[in-house]
Coordinates of C-alpha atoms and ligand atoms in Angstrom, one line a residue:
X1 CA 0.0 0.0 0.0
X2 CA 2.1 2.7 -1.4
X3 CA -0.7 5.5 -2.5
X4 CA -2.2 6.9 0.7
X5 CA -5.8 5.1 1.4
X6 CA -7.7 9.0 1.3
X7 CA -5.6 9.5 -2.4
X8 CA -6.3 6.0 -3.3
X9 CA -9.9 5.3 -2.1
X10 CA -11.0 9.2 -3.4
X11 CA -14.2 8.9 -4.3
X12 CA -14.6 9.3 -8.1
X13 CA -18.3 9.6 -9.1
X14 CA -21.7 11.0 -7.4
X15 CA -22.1 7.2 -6.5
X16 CA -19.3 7.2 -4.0
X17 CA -19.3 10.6 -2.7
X18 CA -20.5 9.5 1.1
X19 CA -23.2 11.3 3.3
X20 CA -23.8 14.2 0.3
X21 CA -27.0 13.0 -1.4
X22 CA -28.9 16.3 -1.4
X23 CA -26.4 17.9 -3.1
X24 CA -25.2 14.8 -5.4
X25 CA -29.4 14.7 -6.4
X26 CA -29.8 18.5 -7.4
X27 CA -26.2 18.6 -9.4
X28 CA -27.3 14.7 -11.2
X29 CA -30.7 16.5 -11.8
X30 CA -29.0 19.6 -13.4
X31 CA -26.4 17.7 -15.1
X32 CA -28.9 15.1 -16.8
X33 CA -31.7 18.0 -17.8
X34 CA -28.9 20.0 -19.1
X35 CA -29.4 22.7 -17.0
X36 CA -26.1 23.6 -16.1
X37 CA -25.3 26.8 -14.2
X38 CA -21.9 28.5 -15.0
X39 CA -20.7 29.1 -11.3
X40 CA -20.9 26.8 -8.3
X41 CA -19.8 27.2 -4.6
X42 CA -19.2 24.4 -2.5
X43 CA -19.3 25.4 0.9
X44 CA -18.9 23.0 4.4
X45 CA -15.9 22.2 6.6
X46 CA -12.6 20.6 5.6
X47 CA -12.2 17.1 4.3
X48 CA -16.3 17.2 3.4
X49 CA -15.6 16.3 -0.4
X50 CA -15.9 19.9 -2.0
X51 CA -13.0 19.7 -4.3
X52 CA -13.8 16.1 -4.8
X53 CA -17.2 16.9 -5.7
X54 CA -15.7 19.8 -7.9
X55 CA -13.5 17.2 -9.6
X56 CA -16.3 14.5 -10.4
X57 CA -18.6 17.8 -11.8
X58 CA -15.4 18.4 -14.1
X59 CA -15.4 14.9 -15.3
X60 CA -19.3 15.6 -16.1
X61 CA -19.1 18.4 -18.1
X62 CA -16.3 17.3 -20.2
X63 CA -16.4 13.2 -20.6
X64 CA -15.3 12.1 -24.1
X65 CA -18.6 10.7 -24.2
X66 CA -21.2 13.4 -23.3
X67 CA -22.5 15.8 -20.6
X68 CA -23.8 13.1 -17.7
X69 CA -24.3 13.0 -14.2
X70 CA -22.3 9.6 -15.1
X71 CA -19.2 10.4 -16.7
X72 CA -17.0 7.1 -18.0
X73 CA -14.2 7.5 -15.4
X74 CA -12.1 6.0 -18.8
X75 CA -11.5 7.7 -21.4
X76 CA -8.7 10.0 -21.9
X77 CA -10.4 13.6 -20.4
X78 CA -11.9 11.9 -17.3
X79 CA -8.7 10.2 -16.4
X80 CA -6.8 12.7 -17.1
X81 CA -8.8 14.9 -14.6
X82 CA -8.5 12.3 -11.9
X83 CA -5.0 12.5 -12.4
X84 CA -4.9 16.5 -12.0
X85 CA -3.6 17.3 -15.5
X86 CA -6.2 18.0 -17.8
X87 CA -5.3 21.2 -19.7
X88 CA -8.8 22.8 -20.0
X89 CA -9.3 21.8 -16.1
X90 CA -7.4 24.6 -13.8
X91 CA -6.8 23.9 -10.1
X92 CA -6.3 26.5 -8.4
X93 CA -5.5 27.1 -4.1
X94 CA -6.4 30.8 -3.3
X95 CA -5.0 30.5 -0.1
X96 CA -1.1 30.3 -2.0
X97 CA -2.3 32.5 -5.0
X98 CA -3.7 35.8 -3.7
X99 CA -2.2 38.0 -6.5
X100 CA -4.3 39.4 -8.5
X101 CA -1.5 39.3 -11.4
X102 CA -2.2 35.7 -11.3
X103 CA -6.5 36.2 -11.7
X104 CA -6.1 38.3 -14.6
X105 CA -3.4 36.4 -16.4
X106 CA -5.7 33.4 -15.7
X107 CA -9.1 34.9 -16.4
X108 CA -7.6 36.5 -20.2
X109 CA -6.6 33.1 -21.2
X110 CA -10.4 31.9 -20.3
X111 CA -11.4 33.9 -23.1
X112 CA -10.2 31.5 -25.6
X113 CA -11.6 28.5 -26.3
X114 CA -10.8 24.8 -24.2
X115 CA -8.1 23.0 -26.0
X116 CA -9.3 19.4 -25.3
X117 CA -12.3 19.7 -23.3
X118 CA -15.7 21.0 -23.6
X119 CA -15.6 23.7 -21.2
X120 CA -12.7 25.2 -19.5
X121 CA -13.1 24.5 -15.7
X122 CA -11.9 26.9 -13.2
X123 CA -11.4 24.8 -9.8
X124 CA -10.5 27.3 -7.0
X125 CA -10.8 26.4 -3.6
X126 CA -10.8 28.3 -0.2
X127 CA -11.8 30.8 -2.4
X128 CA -12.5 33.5 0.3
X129 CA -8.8 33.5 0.5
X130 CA -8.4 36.1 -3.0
X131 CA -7.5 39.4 -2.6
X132 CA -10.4 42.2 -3.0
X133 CA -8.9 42.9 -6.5
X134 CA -8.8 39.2 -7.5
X135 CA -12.3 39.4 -6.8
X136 CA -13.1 42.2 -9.4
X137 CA -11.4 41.0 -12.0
X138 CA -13.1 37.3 -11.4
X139 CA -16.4 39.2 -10.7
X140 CA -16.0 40.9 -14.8
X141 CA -15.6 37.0 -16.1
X142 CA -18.5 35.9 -13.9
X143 CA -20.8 39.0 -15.2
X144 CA -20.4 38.0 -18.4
X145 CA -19.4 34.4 -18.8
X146 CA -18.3 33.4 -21.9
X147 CA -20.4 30.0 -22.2
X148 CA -17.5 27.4 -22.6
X149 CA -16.2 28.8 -18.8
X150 CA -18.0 26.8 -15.7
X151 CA -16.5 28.4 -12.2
X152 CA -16.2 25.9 -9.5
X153 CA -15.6 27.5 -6.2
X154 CA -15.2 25.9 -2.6
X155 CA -14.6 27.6 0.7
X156 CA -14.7 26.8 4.2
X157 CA -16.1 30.1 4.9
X158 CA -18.6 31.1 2.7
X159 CA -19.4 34.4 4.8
X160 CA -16.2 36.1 3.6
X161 CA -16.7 35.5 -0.1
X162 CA -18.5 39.0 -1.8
X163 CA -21.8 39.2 -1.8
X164 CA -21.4 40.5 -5.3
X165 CA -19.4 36.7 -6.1
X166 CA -22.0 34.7 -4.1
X167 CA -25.4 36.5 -5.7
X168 CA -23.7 34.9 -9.1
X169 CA -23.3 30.9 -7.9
X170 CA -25.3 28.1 -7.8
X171 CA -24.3 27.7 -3.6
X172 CA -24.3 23.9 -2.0
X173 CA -23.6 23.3 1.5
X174 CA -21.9 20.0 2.4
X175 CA -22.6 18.3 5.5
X176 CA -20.1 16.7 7.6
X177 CA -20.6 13.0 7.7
X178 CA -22.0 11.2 10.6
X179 CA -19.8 8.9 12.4
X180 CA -22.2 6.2 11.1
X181 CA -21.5 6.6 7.2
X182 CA -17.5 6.9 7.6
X183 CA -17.8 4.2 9.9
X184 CA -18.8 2.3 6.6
X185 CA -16.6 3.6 4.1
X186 CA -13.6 2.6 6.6
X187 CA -15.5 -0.8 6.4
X188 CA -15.3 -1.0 2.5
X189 CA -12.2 0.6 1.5
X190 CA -10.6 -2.5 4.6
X191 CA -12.7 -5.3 3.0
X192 CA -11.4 -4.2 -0.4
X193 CA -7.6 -3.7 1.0
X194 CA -7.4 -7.0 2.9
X195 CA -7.2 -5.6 5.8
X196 CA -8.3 -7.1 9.1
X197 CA -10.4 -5.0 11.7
X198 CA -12.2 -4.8 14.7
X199 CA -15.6 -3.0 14.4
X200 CA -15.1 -0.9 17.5
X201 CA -11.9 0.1 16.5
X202 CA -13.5 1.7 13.7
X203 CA -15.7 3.3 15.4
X204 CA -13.1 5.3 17.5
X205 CA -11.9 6.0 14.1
X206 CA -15.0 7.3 12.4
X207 CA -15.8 9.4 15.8
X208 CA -12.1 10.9 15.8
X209 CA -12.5 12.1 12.3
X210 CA -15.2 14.6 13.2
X211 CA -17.3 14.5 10.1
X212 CA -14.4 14.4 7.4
X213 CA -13.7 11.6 5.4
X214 CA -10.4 12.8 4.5
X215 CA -9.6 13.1 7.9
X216 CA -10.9 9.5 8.6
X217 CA -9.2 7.6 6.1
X218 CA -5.3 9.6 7.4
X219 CA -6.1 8.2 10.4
X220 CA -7.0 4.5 8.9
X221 CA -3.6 4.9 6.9
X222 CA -2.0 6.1 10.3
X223 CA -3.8 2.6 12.4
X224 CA -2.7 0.4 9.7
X225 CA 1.0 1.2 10.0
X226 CA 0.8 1.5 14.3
X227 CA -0.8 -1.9 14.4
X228 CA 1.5 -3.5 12.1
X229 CA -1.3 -4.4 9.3
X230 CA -4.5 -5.0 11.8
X231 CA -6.7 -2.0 13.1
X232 CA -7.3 -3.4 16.6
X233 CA -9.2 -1.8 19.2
X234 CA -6.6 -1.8 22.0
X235 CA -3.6 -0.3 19.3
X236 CA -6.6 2.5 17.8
X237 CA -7.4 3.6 21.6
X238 CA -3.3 3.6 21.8
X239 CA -2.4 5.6 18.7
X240 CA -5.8 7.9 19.3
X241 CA -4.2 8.9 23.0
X242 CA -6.0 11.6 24.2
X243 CA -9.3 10.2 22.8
X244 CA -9.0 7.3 24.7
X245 CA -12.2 7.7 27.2
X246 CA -11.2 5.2 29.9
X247 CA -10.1 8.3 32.5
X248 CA -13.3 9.9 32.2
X249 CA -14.8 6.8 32.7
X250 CA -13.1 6.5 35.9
X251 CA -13.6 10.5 37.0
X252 CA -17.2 9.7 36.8
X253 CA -17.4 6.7 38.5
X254 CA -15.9 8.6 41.0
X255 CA -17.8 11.3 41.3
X256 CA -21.1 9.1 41.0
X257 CA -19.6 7.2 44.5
X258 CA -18.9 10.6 45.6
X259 CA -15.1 9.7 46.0
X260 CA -12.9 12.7 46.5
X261 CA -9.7 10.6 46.8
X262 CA -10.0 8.3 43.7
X263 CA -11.0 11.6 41.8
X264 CA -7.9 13.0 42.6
X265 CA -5.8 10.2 42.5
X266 CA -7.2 9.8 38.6
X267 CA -6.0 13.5 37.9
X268 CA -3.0 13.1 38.6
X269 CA -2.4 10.1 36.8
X270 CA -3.5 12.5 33.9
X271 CA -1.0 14.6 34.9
X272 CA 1.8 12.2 34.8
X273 CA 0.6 11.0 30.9
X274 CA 0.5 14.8 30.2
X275 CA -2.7 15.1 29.0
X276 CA -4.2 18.5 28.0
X277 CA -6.9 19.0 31.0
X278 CA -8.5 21.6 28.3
X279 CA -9.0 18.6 26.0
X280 CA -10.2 16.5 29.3
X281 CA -12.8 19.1 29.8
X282 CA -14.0 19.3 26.8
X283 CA -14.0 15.1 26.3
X284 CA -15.8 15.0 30.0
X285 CA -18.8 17.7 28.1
X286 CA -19.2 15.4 25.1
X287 CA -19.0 12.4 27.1
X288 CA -22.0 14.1 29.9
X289 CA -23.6 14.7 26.9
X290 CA -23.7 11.5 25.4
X291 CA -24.7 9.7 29.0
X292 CA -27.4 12.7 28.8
X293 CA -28.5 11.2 25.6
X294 CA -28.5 7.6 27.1
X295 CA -30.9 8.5 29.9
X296 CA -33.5 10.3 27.4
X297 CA -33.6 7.8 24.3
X298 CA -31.4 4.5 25.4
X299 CA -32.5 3.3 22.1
X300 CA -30.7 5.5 20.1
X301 CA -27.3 4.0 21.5
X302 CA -26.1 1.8 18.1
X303 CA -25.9 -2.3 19.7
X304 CA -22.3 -1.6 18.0
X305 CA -21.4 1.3 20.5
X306 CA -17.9 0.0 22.0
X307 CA -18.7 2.0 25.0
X308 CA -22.6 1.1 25.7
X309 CA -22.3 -0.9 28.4
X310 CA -20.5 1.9 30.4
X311 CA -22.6 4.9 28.9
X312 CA -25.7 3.2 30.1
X313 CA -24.3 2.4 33.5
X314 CA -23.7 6.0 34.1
X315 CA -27.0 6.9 32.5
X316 CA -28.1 5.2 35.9
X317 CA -26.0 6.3 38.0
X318 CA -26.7 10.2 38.0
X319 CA -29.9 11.5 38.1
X320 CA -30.7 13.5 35.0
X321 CA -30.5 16.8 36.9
X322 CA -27.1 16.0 38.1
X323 CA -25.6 15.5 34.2
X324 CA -27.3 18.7 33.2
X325 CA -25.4 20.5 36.3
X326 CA -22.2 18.2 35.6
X327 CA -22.2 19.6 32.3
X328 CA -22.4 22.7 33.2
X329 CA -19.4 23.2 35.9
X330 CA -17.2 20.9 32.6
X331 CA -18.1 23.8 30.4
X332 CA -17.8 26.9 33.2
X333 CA -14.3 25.3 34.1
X334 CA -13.2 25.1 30.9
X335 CA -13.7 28.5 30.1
X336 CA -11.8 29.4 33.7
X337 CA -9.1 27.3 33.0
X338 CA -7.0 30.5 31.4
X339 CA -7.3 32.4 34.9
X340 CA -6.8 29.4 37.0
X341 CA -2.8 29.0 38.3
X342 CA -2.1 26.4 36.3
X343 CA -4.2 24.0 34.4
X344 CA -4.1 21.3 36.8
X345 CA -5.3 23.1 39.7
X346 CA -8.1 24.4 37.3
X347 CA -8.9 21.0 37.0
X348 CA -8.7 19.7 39.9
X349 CA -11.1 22.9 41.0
X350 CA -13.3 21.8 38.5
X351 CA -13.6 18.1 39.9
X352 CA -14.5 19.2 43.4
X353 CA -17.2 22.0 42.0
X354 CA -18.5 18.6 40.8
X355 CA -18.0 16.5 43.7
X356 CA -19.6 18.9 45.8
X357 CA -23.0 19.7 44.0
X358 CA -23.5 16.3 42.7
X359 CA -25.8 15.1 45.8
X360 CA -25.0 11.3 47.2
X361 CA -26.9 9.8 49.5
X362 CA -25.6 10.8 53.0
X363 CA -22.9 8.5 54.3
X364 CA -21.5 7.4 51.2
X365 CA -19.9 10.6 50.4
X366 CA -16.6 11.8 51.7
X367 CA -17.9 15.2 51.6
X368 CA -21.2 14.6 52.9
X369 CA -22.5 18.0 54.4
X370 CA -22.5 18.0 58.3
X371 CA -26.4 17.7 59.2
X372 CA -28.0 21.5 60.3
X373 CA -25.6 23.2 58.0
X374 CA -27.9 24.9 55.3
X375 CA -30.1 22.3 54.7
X376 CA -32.2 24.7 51.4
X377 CA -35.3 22.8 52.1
X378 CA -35.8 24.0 55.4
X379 CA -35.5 26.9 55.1
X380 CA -37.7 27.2 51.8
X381 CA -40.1 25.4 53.6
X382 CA -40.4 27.8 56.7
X383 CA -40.6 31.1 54.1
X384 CA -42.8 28.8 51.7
X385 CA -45.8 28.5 54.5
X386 CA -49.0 27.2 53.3
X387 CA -47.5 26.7 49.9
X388 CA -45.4 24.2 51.1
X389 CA -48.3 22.1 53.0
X390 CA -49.8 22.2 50.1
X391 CA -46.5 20.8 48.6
X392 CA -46.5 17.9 51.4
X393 CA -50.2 16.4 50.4
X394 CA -48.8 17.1 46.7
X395 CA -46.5 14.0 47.4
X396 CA -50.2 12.1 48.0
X397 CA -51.2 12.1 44.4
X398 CA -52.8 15.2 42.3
X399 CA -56.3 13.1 42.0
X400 CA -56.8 14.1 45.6
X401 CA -56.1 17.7 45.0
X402 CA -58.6 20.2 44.8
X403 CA -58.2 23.5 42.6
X404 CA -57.6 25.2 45.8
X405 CA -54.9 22.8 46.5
X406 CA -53.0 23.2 43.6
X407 CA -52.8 26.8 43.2
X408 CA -51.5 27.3 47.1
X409 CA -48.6 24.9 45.5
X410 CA -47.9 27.5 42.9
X411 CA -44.4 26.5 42.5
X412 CA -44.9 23.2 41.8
X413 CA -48.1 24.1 39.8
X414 CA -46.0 26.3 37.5
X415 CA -43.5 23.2 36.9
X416 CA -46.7 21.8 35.2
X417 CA -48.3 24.3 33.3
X418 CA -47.5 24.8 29.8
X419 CA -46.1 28.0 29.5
X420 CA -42.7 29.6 28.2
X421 CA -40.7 32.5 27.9
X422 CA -41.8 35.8 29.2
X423 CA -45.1 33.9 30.2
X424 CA -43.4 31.3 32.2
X425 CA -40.9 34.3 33.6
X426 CA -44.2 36.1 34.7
X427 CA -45.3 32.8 36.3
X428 CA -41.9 31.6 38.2
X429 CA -41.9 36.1 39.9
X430 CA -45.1 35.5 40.7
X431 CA -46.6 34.6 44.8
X432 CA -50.1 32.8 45.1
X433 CA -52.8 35.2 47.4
X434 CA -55.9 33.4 47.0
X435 CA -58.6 31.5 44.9
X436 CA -62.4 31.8 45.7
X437 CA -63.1 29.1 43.3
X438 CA -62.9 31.2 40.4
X439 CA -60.7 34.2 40.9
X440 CA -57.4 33.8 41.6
X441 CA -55.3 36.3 43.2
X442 CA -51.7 36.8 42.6
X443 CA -48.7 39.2 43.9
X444 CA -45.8 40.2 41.1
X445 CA -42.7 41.9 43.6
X446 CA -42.3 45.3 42.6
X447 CA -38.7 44.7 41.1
X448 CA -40.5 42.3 38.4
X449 CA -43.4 44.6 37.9
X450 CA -42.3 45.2 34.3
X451 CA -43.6 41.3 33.7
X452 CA -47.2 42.8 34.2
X453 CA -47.8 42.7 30.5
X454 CA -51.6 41.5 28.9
X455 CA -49.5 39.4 26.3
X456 CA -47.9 37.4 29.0
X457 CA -51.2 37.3 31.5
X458 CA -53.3 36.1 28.7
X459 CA -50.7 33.4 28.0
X460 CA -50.4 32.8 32.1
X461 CA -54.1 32.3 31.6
X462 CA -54.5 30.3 28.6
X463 CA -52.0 27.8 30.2
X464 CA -53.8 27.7 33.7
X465 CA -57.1 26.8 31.8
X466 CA -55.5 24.2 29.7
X467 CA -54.7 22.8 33.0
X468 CA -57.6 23.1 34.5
X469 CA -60.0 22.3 32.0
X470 CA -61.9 25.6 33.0
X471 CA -61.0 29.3 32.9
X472 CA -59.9 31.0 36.1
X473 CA -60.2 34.6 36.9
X474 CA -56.8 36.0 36.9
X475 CA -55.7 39.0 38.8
X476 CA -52.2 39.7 39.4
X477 CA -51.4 42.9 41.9
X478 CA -47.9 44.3 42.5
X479 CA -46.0 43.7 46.4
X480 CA -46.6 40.6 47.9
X481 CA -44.1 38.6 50.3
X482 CA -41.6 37.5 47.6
X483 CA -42.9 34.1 48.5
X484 CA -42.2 33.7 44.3
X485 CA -41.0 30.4 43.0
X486 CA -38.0 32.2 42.0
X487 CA -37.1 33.8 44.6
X488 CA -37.6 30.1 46.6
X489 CA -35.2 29.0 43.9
X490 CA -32.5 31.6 44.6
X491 CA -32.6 31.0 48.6
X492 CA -32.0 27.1 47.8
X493 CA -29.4 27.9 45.3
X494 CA -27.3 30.4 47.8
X495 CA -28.2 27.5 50.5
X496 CA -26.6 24.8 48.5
X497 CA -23.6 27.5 47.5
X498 CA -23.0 27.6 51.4
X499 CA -23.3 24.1 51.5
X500 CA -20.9 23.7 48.7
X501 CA -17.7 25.6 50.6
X502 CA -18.6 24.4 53.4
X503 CA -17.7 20.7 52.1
X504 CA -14.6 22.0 50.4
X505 CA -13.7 23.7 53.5
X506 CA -13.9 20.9 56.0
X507 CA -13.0 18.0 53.3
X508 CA -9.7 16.3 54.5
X509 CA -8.9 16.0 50.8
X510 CA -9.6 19.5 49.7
X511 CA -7.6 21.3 52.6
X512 CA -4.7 18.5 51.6
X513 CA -5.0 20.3 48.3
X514 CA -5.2 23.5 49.3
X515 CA -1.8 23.1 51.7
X516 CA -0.2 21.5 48.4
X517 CA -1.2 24.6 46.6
X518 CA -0.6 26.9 49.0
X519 CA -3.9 28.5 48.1
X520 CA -7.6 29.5 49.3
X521 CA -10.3 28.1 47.9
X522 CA -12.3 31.6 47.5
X523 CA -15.9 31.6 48.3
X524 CA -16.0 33.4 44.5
X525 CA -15.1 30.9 42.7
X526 CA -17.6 28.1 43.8
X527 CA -21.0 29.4 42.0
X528 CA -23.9 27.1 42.0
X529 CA -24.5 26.7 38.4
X530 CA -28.5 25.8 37.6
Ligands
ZN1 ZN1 -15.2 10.0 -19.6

């Protein structure tokens, strides 16, 4: 295997162009009806299959044999273009040929008729790289285009090509290709090569290329040669390094048994493989995400998923709350890392924000709170009054509930309306007065008077009357107690931020960490994130 797999397996015809069929269709469809346009632009992210795409439209127009969406792939123009030297077919990279010396010199010689071909084809890609005045001059060819000339133009960033250049192409968008499709190209192309594999090694492969093919098939070449012939799981997951999961695997095992020690312990061993704790961050989001995914819609996990078994384990193992709020402190830290000391303490940081908001049943955790230190519900509860004995026969079943009942729960009542936006805004700032069995009273703080609009009242409404099957009265006066479900939400989060230093403060493993660091853990830099 001399020719590098990505040169060698390049897809030449619509047929083999993977994960593009929307664009493939409307160019066939142009191409067969003979409606061909004299400017395209291919637009998506690198390794997609724009000039690829621009190379097999090339064949099209100018096969020996006619004007398909099928050229021959044999005869002397199409292989010839595969073979990047046909002399009516001109390649060009803006990003190494700026000058506009170069345009113009090019775009006079377009004037005359193709030598060989049919039409002259001008391939230029990342063709926001041209200078403003290679622009204009392509901009005179493209206002009047002589009608042997077909433009082919690809960019990764379509928004700093001219408005003036785009108005005049034909514009398609390629996708990037789903882990699923490369995953069966990689397939192919080692079936064909004689090549044995392991499924989930591919899979690491196809999820590493992030969309492009190009990319996927380098890093097939680059498996083939680190496993000596075989693309193995165990030699992918070595050669892939930093994409090996298995650490975050273990960080949230960890946090899920609520072990402070273990969590550590794991960081540093990242720290002695000198792994980027930016990447880690960013590989701990994706991976929240996916066990996000898991607990919503297990089914959509492929039976072929190398990691399945684990992702669904942790789907049960944190609530779905606690993955949201996981993924939240992943992405906060990462963002923090830059002002943290060093990346390793903005890690480490990171890990015990986690430890300490994820809730574990007391006893099992390490940094269990002490019991009567700002326990949110309590407290809540004594500001909530009535509303929360309301929320206490709640727990009995809502069949038993009268109206009355329900609407003294107001904050739970709002978590089951349907309403959104400014509506739901209005609801959550709102405090329940009182219900005569058809009007209902309510109290909107002064600060959140400006909520007091009829658009969002009559949506308030609409939503209370879907729930009840009747429509209520509504009245909504200004003051109140602040007895507001968001204002119930803010004293639990600032009790669970006390909560959260005071488990980093009194955690044997924190303070260790803190005397290594010779630093304070700042009450400023823990913020419950909800
Ligand atoms: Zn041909």
């Amino acid at each position: 295997m001399t020719l590098a797999l990505a040169r060698k397996w390049r897809p030449r015809n619509f047929a083999e162009l993977i994960g593009q069929d929307h664009v493939v269709r409307a160019i066939s469809n142009a191409l067969t009806q003979n409606r061909l346009h004299h400017a395209y632009l291919l637009t998506g992210t690198r390794g997609v299959g724009k000039t690829t795409l621009a190379r097999i439209i090339a064949k099209a127009l100018n096969c020996e044999i006619g004007v398909s969406a099928d050229p021959c792939g044999k005869c002397g123009a199409c292989t010839e273009i595969d073979a990047g030297r046909h002399v009516d077919v001109i390649e060009l990279d803006a990003a190494s040929n700026t000058q506009v010396d170069n345009m113009r010199d090019l775009l006079e010689n377009a004037l005359y008729a193709p030598t060989s071909g049919r039409f002259k084809v001008y391939i230029i890609d990342e063709v926001h790289m041209l200078s403003r005045n290679a622009f204009n001059a392509m901009l005179k060819t493209l206002e009047e285009p002589p009608a042997h000339i077909k433009f082919i133009l690809a960019t990764t960033d379509p928004q700093k090509v001219p408005v003036t250049v785009l108005s005049r192409c034909l514009q398609f968008n390629l996708k990037q290709i789903p882990p699923g499709l490369i995953r069966g190209r990689l397939e192919y192309v080692l079936g064909k090569e004689g090549v044995p594999f392991e499924t989930p090694a591919l899979n690491l492969l196809a999820r590493a290329a992030e969309g492009s093919m190009r990319d996927a098939l380098s890093l097939l070449d680059q498996a083939i040669a680190h496993g000596a012939g075989k693309v193995e799981e165990t030699s992918v997951r070595e050669m892939l390094g930093a994409v090996d999961r298995s650490y975050l695997f273990s960080l949230l095992k960890a946090l899920a048994s609520g072990q402070g020690p273990a969590l550590l312990a794991e960081a540093e061993r990242m720290a002695a493989r000198s792994l980027s704790f930016d990447a880690a961050l960013q590989e701990l989001a994706t991976l929240l995400h996916r066990v996000a995914l898991a607990q919503t819609l297990p089914e959509a996990l492929p039976d072929d998923e190398p990691e399945r078994d684990t992702l669904l384990g942790l789907a049960g193992a944190f609530s779905e709350e606690d993955v949201q709020l996981l993924y939240q402190i992943a992405i906060h830290g990462r963002r923090d890392l830059g002002l943290a000391p060093d990346e390793f303490a903005g890690f480490t940081m990171t890990l015990m924000r986690m430890l300490a908001f994820v809730p574990v049943e007391p006893g099992e955790s390490a940094l269990a709170a002490t019991p009567g230190t700002g326990r949110p519900e309590s407290k809540a509860a004594a500001s909530a009054g009535t509303a929360a004995a309301a929320g206490t026969q709640q727990a009995t079943g809502k069949a038993s509930l009268s109206a009355e009942q329900e609407l003294a729960d107001w904050r739970t009542l709002v978590g089951r309306i349907k309403v959104g936006g400014m509506a739901r805004m209005l609801a959550d700032n709102c405090e329940f007065r009182s219900f005569d069995g058809d009007r209902l009273e309510l109290a909107v703080p002064e600060a959140h008077k400006h909520l007091l609009e009829k658009v969002y009242t009559d949506k308030l409404q609409a939503a209370l009357a879907e729930y009840f099957g009747r429509k209520l009265r509504l009245r909504i006066s200004t003051g109140g107690t602040g007895n507001t479900p968001a204002e119930i939400e803010n004293q639990e989060r600032q009790a669970k931020l006390a909560k959260a230093i005071e488990s980093i403060d009194t955690d044997p493993f924190v303070r260790e960490l803190v005397e290594n660091f010779d630093a304070q853990v700042k009450d400023s830099s823990i913020k419950p994130i909800q």
